[in-house]
Each structure stands twice: as C-alpha cells, then as structure tokens.
Amino acid sequence: MAKQALTLPNGETILYQLERRPRRTIGLKITDDGLVVHAPKRIFEFQLHQILMQKASWIIDKLEARRKNSVPPIAWQDGETLQLLGNPILLNVTLDAKNKQPELSQNSLKIASPEANNHAVVRRKVTQWYKKQAMQDFGRRLEILAAKLDVKTPPLALSNAQSRWGSCSSRGDVRLNWRLLQAPPQIINYVICHELAHLKEMNHSARFWAVVASLFPDYKKAEKDLKALSPQLHRM
Ligand SMILES: [Zn+2]
C-alpha cells in the first residue's frame, strides 16, 4: 500500500500508512513500520491533516522512543558488523571444508566452517569466542584494579544474565557479563571497579560510592553511558 507523506512542525517528513475504516474517529498507532493511521472512510484530506498536526508532538515522541529502543538483532552472516571493546569489527564468514577456530585479524573476525550458512552455528562460534576473550580481558583488568584497591584478586566467572552486568557475592566472587566485551574499555573498567568496591562495602551506600570514586572518579558518566549502551550490548 502506498504511503502518505506528512511534514511535522519540527521539519521532519515522515511516511505513514493510511487505512480507511468504517469508523468515526481517527486512530494512530506506531508499529515497526512507522505510523499507521486508521481514518473514517468519509474524511477530507485537509481534516485528516489538521488532526495529525494536532497530534504531532505525540507522533514525534513515540517515533523517537521507538527508534531509541529498536536495535536490530545481529544477522549471523557474512558482512555483519560486531562490536569489540567499543570498536566495530566485521564478521567474515566463509564456507570451509574444515571447522576452524575463529580468528581475529585486523578489523575482522573470521569464521570458517562447513556450516557457514547455518546462522545458529555462526552465532555459537562467535559467542564462544567472545566468552573466551572476555575471560582473558576481564581477568587482566580485575587483577590490575584489585591491586589498585589493595585487595586480593577475587575469583572471576562469566555470567549470561539478561538484566545485570556484574555481581559480587558475599563470598567475594565476581561475576561479569561476557557481553560487556563489546563495550568500550572504560565501561568494562567501571563495572569491574563497581564490583570490586563491593568487597569493601556490600551495599550501595555513600561509603560504597566513595570507594568506587577512589578507583574510578568519573563513575557517574560511565553508569549513564552503560545504561544507554545496554540495548546495543544485548543484541549479542
Ligand atoms: Zn552494586
């Protein structure tokens, strides 16, 4: 169905889908395809336009919110862009008679497998590689930052949690979400400093944040950046 164009008061022109229905009022909804307008069969175009203009701020807000939250899922195939330590890397998938170990060279991660066309196989190979790298990378950082706080390096495990980036148990074990490996180094450092600070303060009191600040002064910005980055990190 052809789409209609609408220029909003903010200057942005959007396309919307107009569906005439046997109804009395105008209904608006935002879908994955954008704005859909359900309008009565007998309404003049200028009347419709007037009403849409009255609803412009609602439309702008909803489209904006949708844009922010909608991060396309990763396509597990050749040519996709992945994030590694805050840098884009190219996913390079090739068919190969042998099932090879993933290999990072320059700015691409090479996956070679007889099952290169199987997205689930590519996904498994990439995530396994990320987990292995995460363990090494996080382990090094944990050691350095623990020394800075003057505590013994705690045992590290990876987590696969959907809602949290790190945790510290009462026994002093630190768990970090492997997906953090996609984030810029300062974000990873912040999460590690946060968990290490729990070795001194098992709460989120002012005293706790003072310990965090002693390790990572700009923690407020990092916390905000991590929140903004979360939908992106959860693509993987
Ligand atoms: Zn905490």
mmCIF file of N, CA and C in Angstrom, residues 67-201:
data_model
loop_
_atom_site.group_PDB
_atom_site.id
_atom_site.type_symbol
_atom_site.label_atom_id
_atom_site.label_comp_id
_atom_site.label_asym_id
_atom_site.label_seq_id
_atom_site.Cartn_x
_atom_site.Cartn_y
_atom_site.Cartn_z
ATOM 1 N N ARG A 67 12.557 4.470 17.973
ATOM 2 C CA ARG A 67 13.870 4.471 17.348
ATOM 3 C C ARG A 67 14.956 4.123 18.367
ATOM 4 N N LYS A 68 14.824 4.727 19.575
ATOM 5 C CA LYS A 68 15.828 4.507 20.615
ATOM 6 C C LYS A 68 15.863 3.059 21.065
ATOM 7 N N ASN A 69 14.677 2.465 21.183
ATOM 8 C CA ASN A 69 14.613 1.116 21.729
ATOM 9 C C ASN A 69 14.795 0.020 20.703
ATOM 10 N N SER A 70 14.634 0.401 19.440
ATOM 11 C CA SER A 70 14.695 -0.682 18.476
ATOM 12 C C SER A 70 16.096 -0.822 17.923
ATOM 13 N N VAL A 71 16.755 -1.835 18.386
ATOM 14 C CA VAL A 71 18.079 -2.143 17.877
ATOM 15 C C VAL A 71 17.898 -3.418 17.074
ATOM 16 N N PRO A 72 18.253 -3.390 15.810
ATOM 17 C CA PRO A 72 18.033 -4.592 15.012
ATOM 18 C C PRO A 72 18.883 -5.748 15.544
ATOM 19 N N PRO A 73 18.360 -6.961 15.537
ATOM 20 C CA PRO A 73 19.147 -8.096 16.007
ATOM 21 C C PRO A 73 20.330 -8.354 15.076
ATOM 22 N N ILE A 74 21.337 -9.015 15.608
ATOM 23 C CA ILE A 74 22.509 -9.322 14.791
ATOM 24 C C ILE A 74 22.139 -10.351 13.719
ATOM 25 N N ALA A 75 22.548 -10.087 12.497
ATOM 26 C CA ALA A 75 22.389 -11.082 11.432
ATOM 27 C C ALA A 75 23.662 -11.923 11.454
ATOM 28 N N TRP A 76 23.501 -13.187 11.762
ATOM 29 C CA TRP A 76 24.686 -14.055 11.931
ATOM 30 C C TRP A 76 25.170 -14.544 10.579
ATOM 31 N N GLN A 77 25.665 -13.605 9.804
ATOM 32 C CA GLN A 77 26.135 -13.953 8.468
ATOM 33 C C GLN A 77 27.254 -13.019 8.040
ATOM 34 N N ASP A 78 27.883 -13.367 6.932
ATOM 35 C CA ASP A 78 28.994 -12.587 6.422
ATOM 36 C C ASP A 78 28.592 -11.126 6.216
ATOM 37 N N GLY A 79 29.471 -10.216 6.633
ATOM 38 C CA GLY A 79 29.231 -8.800 6.370
ATOM 39 C C GLY A 79 28.613 -8.033 7.530
ATOM 40 N N GLU A 80 28.179 -8.740 8.569
ATOM 41 C CA GLU A 80 27.584 -8.054 9.728
ATOM 42 C C GLU A 80 28.690 -7.322 10.495
ATOM 43 N N THR A 81 28.317 -6.238 11.160
ATOM 44 C CA THR A 81 29.283 -5.520 11.981
ATOM 45 C C THR A 81 29.056 -5.860 13.447
ATOM 46 N N LEU A 82 30.114 -6.261 14.127
ATOM 47 C CA LEU A 82 30.042 -6.557 15.560
ATOM 48 C C LEU A 82 30.828 -5.485 16.311
ATOM 49 N N GLN A 83 30.641 -5.433 17.613
ATOM 50 C CA GLN A 83 31.401 -4.506 18.441
ATOM 51 C C GLN A 83 32.353 -5.290 19.322
ATOM 52 N N LEU A 84 33.585 -4.809 19.387
ATOM 53 C CA LEU A 84 34.576 -5.435 20.260
ATOM 54 C C LEU A 84 35.336 -4.327 20.964
ATOM 55 N N LEU A 85 35.228 -4.270 22.287
ATOM 56 C CA LEU A 85 35.877 -3.216 23.073
ATOM 57 C C LEU A 85 35.571 -1.819 22.515
ATOM 58 N N GLY A 86 34.332 -1.648 22.064
ATOM 59 C CA GLY A 86 33.895 -0.338 21.592
ATOM 60 C C GLY A 86 34.272 -0.032 20.156
ATOM 61 N N ASN A 87 34.918 -0.979 19.480
ATOM 62 C CA ASN A 87 35.279 -0.771 18.080
ATOM 63 C C ASN A 87 34.481 -1.697 17.176
ATOM 64 N N PRO A 88 34.111 -1.206 15.988
ATOM 65 C CA PRO A 88 33.406 -2.086 15.057
ATOM 66 C C PRO A 88 34.356 -3.106 14.438
ATOM 67 N N ILE A 89 33.919 -4.342 14.357
ATOM 68 C CA ILE A 89 34.683 -5.349 13.614
ATOM 69 C C ILE A 89 33.731 -6.053 12.648
ATOM 70 N N LEU A 90 34.293 -6.462 11.550
ATOM 71 C CA LEU A 90 33.483 -7.087 10.513
ATOM 72 C C LEU A 90 33.401 -8.588 10.762
ATOM 73 N N LEU A 91 32.207 -9.133 10.651
ATOM 74 C CA LEU A 91 32.048 -10.584 10.754
ATOM 75 C C LEU A 91 32.266 -11.167 9.362
ATOM 76 N N ASN A 92 33.319 -11.966 9.271
ATOM 77 C CA ASN A 92 33.698 -12.528 7.979
ATOM 78 C C ASN A 92 33.438 -14.039 8.021
ATOM 79 N N VAL A 93 32.394 -14.478 7.328
ATOM 80 C CA VAL A 93 32.002 -15.890 7.374
ATOM 81 C C VAL A 93 32.291 -16.551 6.035
ATOM 82 N N THR A 94 33.042 -17.633 6.067
ATOM 83 C CA THR A 94 33.315 -18.339 4.816
ATOM 84 C C THR A 94 33.067 -19.835 4.977
ATOM 85 N N LEU A 95 32.643 -20.437 3.879
ATOM 86 C CA LEU A 95 32.475 -21.885 3.847
ATOM 87 C C LEU A 95 33.853 -22.518 3.769
ATOM 88 N N ASP A 96 34.058 -23.522 4.564
ATOM 89 C CA ASP A 96 35.359 -24.185 4.563
ATOM 90 C C ASP A 96 35.130 -25.664 4.854
ATOM 91 N N ALA A 97 35.919 -26.497 4.215
ATOM 92 C CA ALA A 97 35.750 -27.933 4.444
ATOM 93 C C ALA A 97 36.032 -28.272 5.906
ATOM 94 N N LYS A 98 36.939 -27.491 6.502
ATOM 95 C CA LYS A 98 37.301 -27.730 7.903
ATOM 96 C C LYS A 98 36.587 -26.760 8.822
ATOM 97 N N ASN A 99 36.334 -27.220 10.017
ATOM 98 C CA ASN A 99 35.742 -26.369 11.039
ATOM 99 C C ASN A 99 36.883 -25.693 11.793
ATOM 100 N N LYS A 100 37.146 -24.419 11.481
ATOM 101 C CA LYS A 100 38.315 -23.752 12.062
ATOM 102 C C LYS A 100 37.959 -22.913 13.283
ATOM 103 N N GLN A 101 38.988 -22.629 14.068
ATOM 104 C CA GLN A 101 38.808 -21.722 15.205
ATOM 105 C C GLN A 101 38.580 -20.305 14.668
ATOM 106 N N PRO A 102 37.706 -19.529 15.295
ATOM 107 C CA PRO A 102 37.538 -18.128 14.888
ATOM 108 C C PRO A 102 38.874 -17.398 15.009
ATOM 109 N N GLU A 103 39.078 -16.455 14.121
ATOM 110 C CA GLU A 103 40.362 -15.770 14.117
ATOM 111 C C GLU A 103 40.143 -14.277 13.923
ATOM 112 N N LEU A 104 40.727 -13.496 14.814
ATOM 113 C CA LEU A 104 40.620 -12.040 14.697
ATOM 114 C C LEU A 104 41.848 -11.528 13.987
ATOM 115 N N SER A 105 41.634 -10.866 12.832
ATOM 116 C CA SER A 105 42.791 -10.261 12.191
ATOM 117 C C SER A 105 42.376 -8.889 11.700
ATOM 118 N N GLN A 106 43.201 -7.922 12.001
ATOM 119 C CA GLN A 106 42.899 -6.516 11.738
ATOM 120 C C GLN A 106 41.524 -6.197 12.283
ATOM 121 N N ASN A 107 40.592 -5.809 11.419
ATOM 122 C CA ASN A 107 39.287 -5.428 11.943
ATOM 123 C C ASN A 107 38.193 -6.413 11.596
ATOM 124 N N SER A 108 38.576 -7.690 11.420
ATOM 125 C CA SER A 108 37.505 -8.639 11.145
ATOM 126 C C SER A 108 37.692 -9.941 11.915
ATOM 127 N N LEU A 109 36.558 -10.527 12.234
ATOM 128 C CA LEU A 109 36.549 -11.810 12.919
ATOM 129 C C LEU A 109 36.170 -12.857 11.882
ATOM 130 N N LYS A 110 37.122 -13.746 11.619
ATOM 131 C CA LYS A 110 36.904 -14.745 10.569
ATOM 132 C C LYS A 110 36.325 -16.018 11.159
ATOM 133 N N ILE A 111 35.212 -16.433 10.573
ATOM 134 C CA ILE A 111 34.577 -17.689 10.965
ATOM 135 C C ILE A 111 34.574 -18.575 9.724
ATOM 136 N N ALA A 112 35.205 -19.736 9.815
ATOM 137 C CA ALA A 112 35.221 -20.650 8.680
ATOM 138 C C ALA A 112 34.683 -21.990 9.145
ATOM 139 N N SER A 113 33.682 -22.467 8.426
ATOM 140 C CA SER A 113 33.032 -23.708 8.849
ATOM 141 C C SER A 113 32.288 -24.328 7.679
ATOM 142 N N PRO A 114 32.158 -25.681 7.687
ATOM 143 C CA PRO A 114 31.338 -26.316 6.655
ATOM 144 C C PRO A 114 29.869 -25.905 6.800
ATOM 145 N N GLU A 115 29.543 -25.396 7.995
ATOM 146 C CA GLU A 115 28.153 -24.988 8.243
ATOM 147 C C GLU A 115 28.013 -23.465 8.285
ATOM 148 N N ALA A 116 28.793 -22.777 7.462
ATOM 149 C CA ALA A 116 28.798 -21.313 7.490
ATOM 150 C C ALA A 116 27.447 -20.696 7.141
ATOM 151 N N ASN A 117 26.612 -21.464 6.483
ATOM 152 C CA ASN A 117 25.286 -20.925 6.124
ATOM 153 C C ASN A 117 24.262 -21.085 7.239
ATOM 154 N N ASN A 118 24.655 -21.798 8.269
ATOM 155 C CA ASN A 118 23.746 -22.013 9.391
ATOM 156 C C ASN A 118 23.953 -20.906 10.435
ATOM 157 N N HIS A 119 22.984 -20.016 10.553
ATOM 158 C CA HIS A 119 23.137 -18.863 11.442
ATOM 159 C C HIS A 119 23.353 -19.259 12.895
ATOM 160 N N ALA A 120 22.725 -20.346 13.298
ATOM 161 C CA ALA A 120 22.877 -20.795 14.690
ATOM 162 C C ALA A 120 24.314 -21.243 14.960
ATOM 163 N N VAL A 121 24.914 -21.865 13.966
ATOM 164 C CA VAL A 121 26.306 -22.318 14.110
ATOM 165 C C VAL A 121 27.230 -21.102 14.190
ATOM 166 N N VAL A 122 27.001 -20.129 13.315
ATOM 167 C CA VAL A 122 27.837 -18.917 13.319
ATOM 168 C C VAL A 122 27.697 -18.198 14.651
ATOM 169 N N ARG A 123 26.473 -18.099 15.108
ATOM 170 C CA ARG A 123 26.225 -17.430 16.377
ATOM 171 C C ARG A 123 26.973 -18.120 17.523
ATOM 172 N N ARG A 124 26.891 -19.455 17.549
ATOM 173 C CA ARG A 124 27.536 -20.199 18.627
ATOM 174 C C ARG A 124 29.052 -20.009 18.577
ATOM 175 N N LYS A 125 29.600 -20.050 17.388
ATOM 176 C CA LYS A 125 31.057 -19.897 17.268
ATOM 177 C C LYS A 125 31.498 -18.498 17.716
ATOM 178 N N VAL A 126 30.732 -17.487 17.318
ATOM 179 C CA VAL A 126 31.097 -16.111 17.687
ATOM 180 C C VAL A 126 30.953 -15.899 19.194
ATOM 181 N N THR A 127 29.857 -16.354 19.765
ATOM 182 C CA THR A 127 29.655 -16.097 21.198
ATOM 183 C C THR A 127 30.667 -16.880 22.037
ATOM 184 N N GLN A 128 31.013 -18.082 21.597
ATOM 185 C CA GLN A 128 32.040 -18.844 22.328
ATOM 186 C C GLN A 128 33.370 -18.103 22.294
ATOM 187 N N TRP A 129 33.669 -17.523 21.139
ATOM 188 C CA TRP A 129 34.916 -16.760 21.005
ATOM 189 C C TRP A 129 34.882 -15.534 21.930
ATOM 190 N N TYR A 130 33.756 -14.839 21.952
ATOM 191 C CA TYR A 130 33.622 -13.664 22.818
ATOM 192 C C TYR A 130 33.813 -14.054 24.289
ATOM 193 N N LYS A 131 33.236 -15.175 24.671
ATOM 194 C CA LYS A 131 33.343 -15.597 26.077
ATOM 195 C C LYS A 131 34.799 -15.894 26.452
ATOM 196 N N LYS A 132 35.493 -16.539 25.548
ATOM 197 C CA LYS A 132 36.887 -16.875 25.809
ATOM 198 C C LYS A 132 37.723 -15.593 25.950
ATOM 199 N N GLN A 133 37.497 -14.651 25.021
ATOM 200 C CA GLN A 133 38.232 -13.376 25.089
ATOM 201 C C GLN A 133 37.852 -12.604 26.340
ATOM 202 N N ALA A 134 36.563 -12.653 26.684
ATOM 203 C CA ALA A 134 36.070 -11.905 27.846
ATOM 204 C C ALA A 134 36.781 -12.380 29.108
ATOM 205 N N MET A 135 36.925 -13.686 29.234
ATOM 206 C CA MET A 135 37.558 -14.247 30.433
ATOM 207 C C MET A 135 38.989 -13.713 30.568
ATOM 208 N N GLN A 136 39.699 -13.687 29.459
ATOM 209 C CA GLN A 136 41.089 -13.196 29.496
ATOM 210 C C GLN A 136 41.145 -11.698 29.771
ATOM 211 N N ASP A 137 40.351 -10.964 29.004
ATOM 212 C CA ASP A 137 40.366 -9.498 29.112
ATOM 213 C C ASP A 137 39.921 -9.047 30.515
ATOM 214 N N PHE A 138 38.798 -9.574 30.969
ATOM 215 C CA PHE A 138 38.268 -9.161 32.278
ATOM 216 C C PHE A 138 39.227 -9.579 33.396
ATOM 217 N N GLY A 139 39.820 -10.768 33.226
ATOM 218 C CA GLY A 139 40.749 -11.280 34.235
ATOM 219 C C GLY A 139 41.933 -10.337 34.446
ATOM 220 N N ARG A 140 42.481 -9.854 33.316
ATOM 221 C CA ARG A 140 43.608 -8.911 33.402
ATOM 222 C C ARG A 140 43.197 -7.629 34.106
ATOM 223 N N ARG A 141 42.055 -7.105 33.694
ATOM 224 C CA ARG A 141 41.589 -5.843 34.290
ATOM 225 C C ARG A 141 41.313 -6.004 35.787
ATOM 226 N N LEU A 142 40.706 -7.141 36.125
ATOM 227 C CA LEU A 142 40.358 -7.396 37.522
ATOM 228 C C LEU A 142 41.621 -7.410 38.387
ATOM 229 N N GLU A 143 42.665 -8.030 37.855
ATOM 230 C CA GLU A 143 43.918 -8.125 38.592
ATOM 231 C C GLU A 143 44.516 -6.734 38.838
ATOM 232 N N ILE A 144 44.544 -5.932 37.775
ATOM 233 C CA ILE A 144 45.128 -4.582 37.870
ATOM 234 C C ILE A 144 44.324 -3.703 38.835
ATOM 235 N N LEU A 145 42.998 -3.763 38.702
ATOM 236 C CA LEU A 145 42.157 -2.877 39.516
ATOM 237 C C LEU A 145 42.088 -3.351 40.974
ATOM 238 N N ALA A 146 42.179 -4.661 41.178
ATOM 239 C CA ALA A 146 42.194 -5.175 42.555
ATOM 240 C C ALA A 146 43.464 -4.690 43.261
ATOM 241 N N ALA A 147 44.566 -4.705 42.518
ATOM 242 C CA ALA A 147 45.828 -4.229 43.101
ATOM 243 C C ALA A 147 45.713 -2.754 43.469
ATOM 244 N N LYS A 148 45.018 -1.994 42.622
ATOM 245 C CA LYS A 148 44.840 -0.563 42.868
ATOM 246 C C LYS A 148 44.030 -0.328 44.153
ATOM 247 N N LEU A 149 43.074 -1.239 44.397
ATOM 248 C CA LEU A 149 42.235 -1.109 45.597
ATOM 249 C C LEU A 149 42.913 -1.765 46.798
ATOM 250 N N ASP A 150 44.019 -2.447 46.515
ATOM 251 C CA ASP A 150 44.772 -3.135 47.557
ATOM 252 C C ASP A 150 43.975 -4.290 48.171
ATOM 253 N N VAL A 151 43.337 -5.066 47.286
ATOM 254 C CA VAL A 151 42.659 -6.292 47.744
ATOM 255 C C VAL A 151 43.189 -7.459 46.899
ATOM 256 N N LYS A 152 42.998 -8.654 47.412
ATOM 257 C CA LYS A 152 43.402 -9.845 46.670
ATOM 258 C C LYS A 152 42.488 -9.988 45.452
ATOM 259 N N THR A 153 43.020 -10.396 44.319
ATOM 260 C CA THR A 153 42.187 -10.565 43.122
ATOM 261 C C THR A 153 41.123 -11.627 43.384
ATOM 262 N N PRO A 154 39.846 -11.245 43.294
ATOM 263 C CA PRO A 154 38.789 -12.223 43.587
ATOM 264 C C PRO A 154 38.611 -13.203 42.432
ATOM 265 N N PRO A 155 38.026 -14.386 42.703
ATOM 266 C CA PRO A 155 37.738 -15.324 41.623
ATOM 267 C C PRO A 155 36.749 -14.698 40.646
ATOM 268 N N LEU A 156 36.955 -14.973 39.359
ATOM 269 C CA LEU A 156 36.102 -14.392 38.316
ATOM 270 C C LEU A 156 35.324 -15.486 37.598
ATOM 271 N N ALA A 157 34.049 -15.214 37.340
ATOM 272 C CA ALA A 157 33.251 -16.098 36.490
ATOM 273 C C ALA A 157 32.467 -15.222 35.528
ATOM 274 N N LEU A 158 32.106 -15.803 34.403
ATOM 275 C CA LEU A 158 31.295 -15.046 33.440
ATOM 276 C C LEU A 158 29.829 -15.305 33.704
ATOM 277 N N SER A 159 29.014 -14.298 33.458
ATOM 278 C CA SER A 159 27.569 -14.512 33.576
ATOM 279 C C SER A 159 26.913 -14.238 32.229
ATOM 280 N N ASN A 160 25.701 -14.738 32.131
ATOM 281 C CA ASN A 160 24.928 -14.629 30.902
ATOM 282 C C ASN A 160 23.619 -13.907 31.204
ATOM 283 N N ALA A 161 23.612 -13.134 32.297
ATOM 284 C CA ALA A 161 22.370 -12.517 32.774
ATOM 285 C C ALA A 161 21.800 -11.551 31.738
ATOM 286 N N GLN A 162 20.495 -11.438 31.703
ATOM 287 C CA GLN A 162 19.851 -10.512 30.773
ATOM 288 C C GLN A 162 19.730 -9.117 31.379
ATOM 289 N N SER A 163 19.771 -9.032 32.711
ATOM 290 C CA SER A 163 19.446 -7.745 33.323
ATOM 291 C C SER A 163 20.610 -7.088 34.048
ATOM 292 N N ARG A 164 21.656 -7.824 34.380
ATOM 293 C CA ARG A 164 22.743 -7.155 35.103
ATOM 294 C C ARG A 164 24.100 -7.421 34.465
ATOM 295 N N TRP A 165 24.986 -6.455 34.707
ATOM 296 C CA TRP A 165 26.301 -6.511 34.053
ATOM 297 C C TRP A 165 27.358 -7.144 34.928
ATOM 298 N N GLY A 166 27.129 -7.052 36.223
ATOM 299 C CA GLY A 166 28.105 -7.662 37.111
ATOM 300 C C GLY A 166 27.474 -7.935 38.454
ATOM 301 N N SER A 167 28.123 -8.795 39.237
ATOM 302 C CA SER A 167 27.655 -9.013 40.597
ATOM 303 C C SER A 167 28.832 -9.472 41.435
ATOM 304 N N CYS A 168 28.674 -9.306 42.735
ATOM 305 C CA CYS A 168 29.717 -9.711 43.663
ATOM 306 C C CYS A 168 29.017 -10.437 44.799
ATOM 307 N N SER A 169 29.372 -11.700 45.017
ATOM 308 C CA SER A 169 28.681 -12.477 46.049
ATOM 309 C C SER A 169 29.245 -12.144 47.421
ATOM 310 N N SER A 170 28.538 -12.572 48.454
ATOM 311 C CA SER A 170 29.008 -12.292 49.819
ATOM 312 C C SER A 170 30.320 -13.044 50.085
ATOM 313 N N ARG A 171 30.566 -14.095 49.290
ATOM 314 C CA ARG A 171 31.836 -14.813 49.437
ATOM 315 C C ARG A 171 32.964 -14.113 48.694
ATOM 316 N N GLY A 172 32.604 -13.061 47.957
ATOM 317 C CA GLY A 172 33.648 -12.288 47.273
ATOM 318 C C GLY A 172 33.965 -12.766 45.862
ATOM 319 N N ASP A 173 33.045 -13.535 45.267
ATOM 320 C CA ASP A 173 33.243 -13.935 43.873
ATOM 321 C C ASP A 173 32.645 -12.871 42.960
ATOM 322 N N VAL A 174 33.377 -12.516 41.931
ATOM 323 C CA VAL A 174 32.892 -11.517 40.977
ATOM 324 C C VAL A 174 32.419 -12.215 39.710
ATOM 325 N N ARG A 175 31.222 -11.848 39.281
ATOM 326 C CA ARG A 175 30.704 -12.365 38.014
ATOM 327 C C ARG A 175 30.475 -11.192 37.072
ATOM 328 N N LEU A 176 30.933 -11.344 35.847
ATOM 329 C CA LEU A 176 30.769 -10.278 34.858
ATOM 330 C C LEU A 176 30.115 -10.839 33.607
ATOM 331 N N ASN A 177 29.223 -10.068 33.063
ATOM 332 C CA ASN A 177 28.517 -10.482 31.854
ATOM 333 C C ASN A 177 29.475 -10.445 30.651
ATOM 334 N N TRP A 178 29.602 -11.551 29.962
ATOM 335 C CA TRP A 178 30.551 -11.633 28.843
ATOM 336 C C TRP A 178 30.225 -10.626 27.743
ATOM 337 N N ARG A 179 28.941 -10.213 27.639
ATOM 338 C CA ARG A 179 28.547 -9.255 26.591
ATOM 339 C C ARG A 179 29.249 -7.907 26.741
ATOM 340 N N LEU A 180 29.761 -7.652 27.972
ATOM 341 C CA LEU A 180 30.480 -6.395 28.200
ATOM 342 C C LEU A 180 31.714 -6.264 27.313
ATOM 343 N N LEU A 181 32.198 -7.373 26.785
ATOM 344 C CA LEU A 181 33.380 -7.306 25.930
ATOM 345 C C LEU A 181 33.132 -6.442 24.695
ATOM 346 N N GLN A 182 31.866 -6.239 24.362
ATOM 347 C CA GLN A 182 31.539 -5.377 23.220
ATOM 348 C C GLN A 182 31.734 -3.900 23.561
ATOM 349 N N ALA A 183 31.699 -3.577 24.854
ATOM 350 C CA ALA A 183 31.694 -2.178 25.297
ATOM 351 C C ALA A 183 33.089 -1.565 25.299
ATOM 352 N N PRO A 184 33.157 -0.225 25.259
ATOM 353 C CA PRO A 184 34.465 0.438 25.351
ATOM 354 C C PRO A 184 35.155 0.077 26.672
ATOM 355 N N PRO A 185 36.491 0.025 26.671
ATOM 356 C CA PRO A 185 37.242 -0.402 27.853
ATOM 357 C C PRO A 185 36.867 0.335 29.142
ATOM 358 N N GLN A 186 36.607 1.653 29.033
ATOM 359 C CA GLN A 186 36.328 2.383 30.282
ATOM 360 C C GLN A 186 35.029 1.912 30.939
ATOM 361 N N ILE A 187 34.095 1.421 30.113
ATOM 362 C CA ILE A 187 32.836 0.899 30.668
ATOM 363 C C ILE A 187 33.112 -0.420 31.412
ATOM 364 N N ILE A 188 33.936 -1.263 30.803
ATOM 365 C CA ILE A 188 34.288 -2.537 31.448
ATOM 366 C C ILE A 188 35.021 -2.247 32.759
ATOM 367 N N ASN A 189 35.947 -1.288 32.704
ATOM 368 C CA ASN A 189 36.679 -0.926 33.917
ATOM 369 C C ASN A 189 35.728 -0.442 35.006
ATOM 370 N N TYR A 190 34.754 0.354 34.601
ATOM 371 C CA TYR A 190 33.808 0.855 35.604
ATOM 372 C C TYR A 190 33.063 -0.298 36.280
ATOM 373 N N VAL A 191 32.544 -1.242 35.484
ATOM 374 C CA VAL A 191 31.769 -2.350 36.068
ATOM 375 C C VAL A 191 32.660 -3.150 37.028
ATOM 376 N N ILE A 192 33.911 -3.352 36.634
ATOM 377 C CA ILE A 192 34.834 -4.096 37.498
ATOM 378 C C ILE A 192 35.103 -3.319 38.796
ATOM 379 N N CYS A 193 35.312 -2.006 38.674
ATOM 380 C CA CYS A 193 35.536 -1.184 39.873
ATOM 381 C C CYS A 193 34.319 -1.238 40.794
ATOM 382 N N HIS A 194 33.144 -1.214 40.188
ATOM 383 C CA HIS A 194 31.905 -1.282 40.964
ATOM 384 C C HIS A 194 31.856 -2.582 41.780
ATOM 385 N N GLU A 195 32.123 -3.693 41.105
ATOM 386 C CA GLU A 195 32.057 -4.985 41.805
ATOM 387 C C GLU A 195 33.167 -5.116 42.847
ATOM 388 N N LEU A 196 34.353 -4.609 42.518
ATOM 389 C CA LEU A 196 35.454 -4.660 43.488
ATOM 390 C C LEU A 196 35.123 -3.840 44.730
ATOM 391 N N ALA A 197 34.452 -2.708 44.524
ATOM 392 C CA ALA A 197 34.099 -1.843 45.659
ATOM 393 C C ALA A 197 33.166 -2.584 46.620
ATOM 394 N N HIS A 198 32.412 -3.548 46.089
ATOM 395 C CA HIS A 198 31.526 -4.348 46.957
ATOM 396 C C HIS A 198 32.318 -5.252 47.899
ATOM 397 N N LEU A 199 33.577 -5.509 47.574
ATOM 398 C CA LEU A 199 34.393 -6.301 48.505
ATOM 399 C C LEU A 199 34.606 -5.515 49.795
ATOM 400 N N LYS A 200 34.505 -4.189 49.691
ATOM 401 C CA LYS A 200 34.676 -3.349 50.885
ATOM 402 C C LYS A 200 33.342 -2.946 51.481
ATOM 403 N N GLU A 201 32.350 -2.723 50.609
ATOM 404 C CA GLU A 201 31.021 -2.293 51.070
ATOM 405 C C GLU A 201 29.970 -3.105 50.322
#
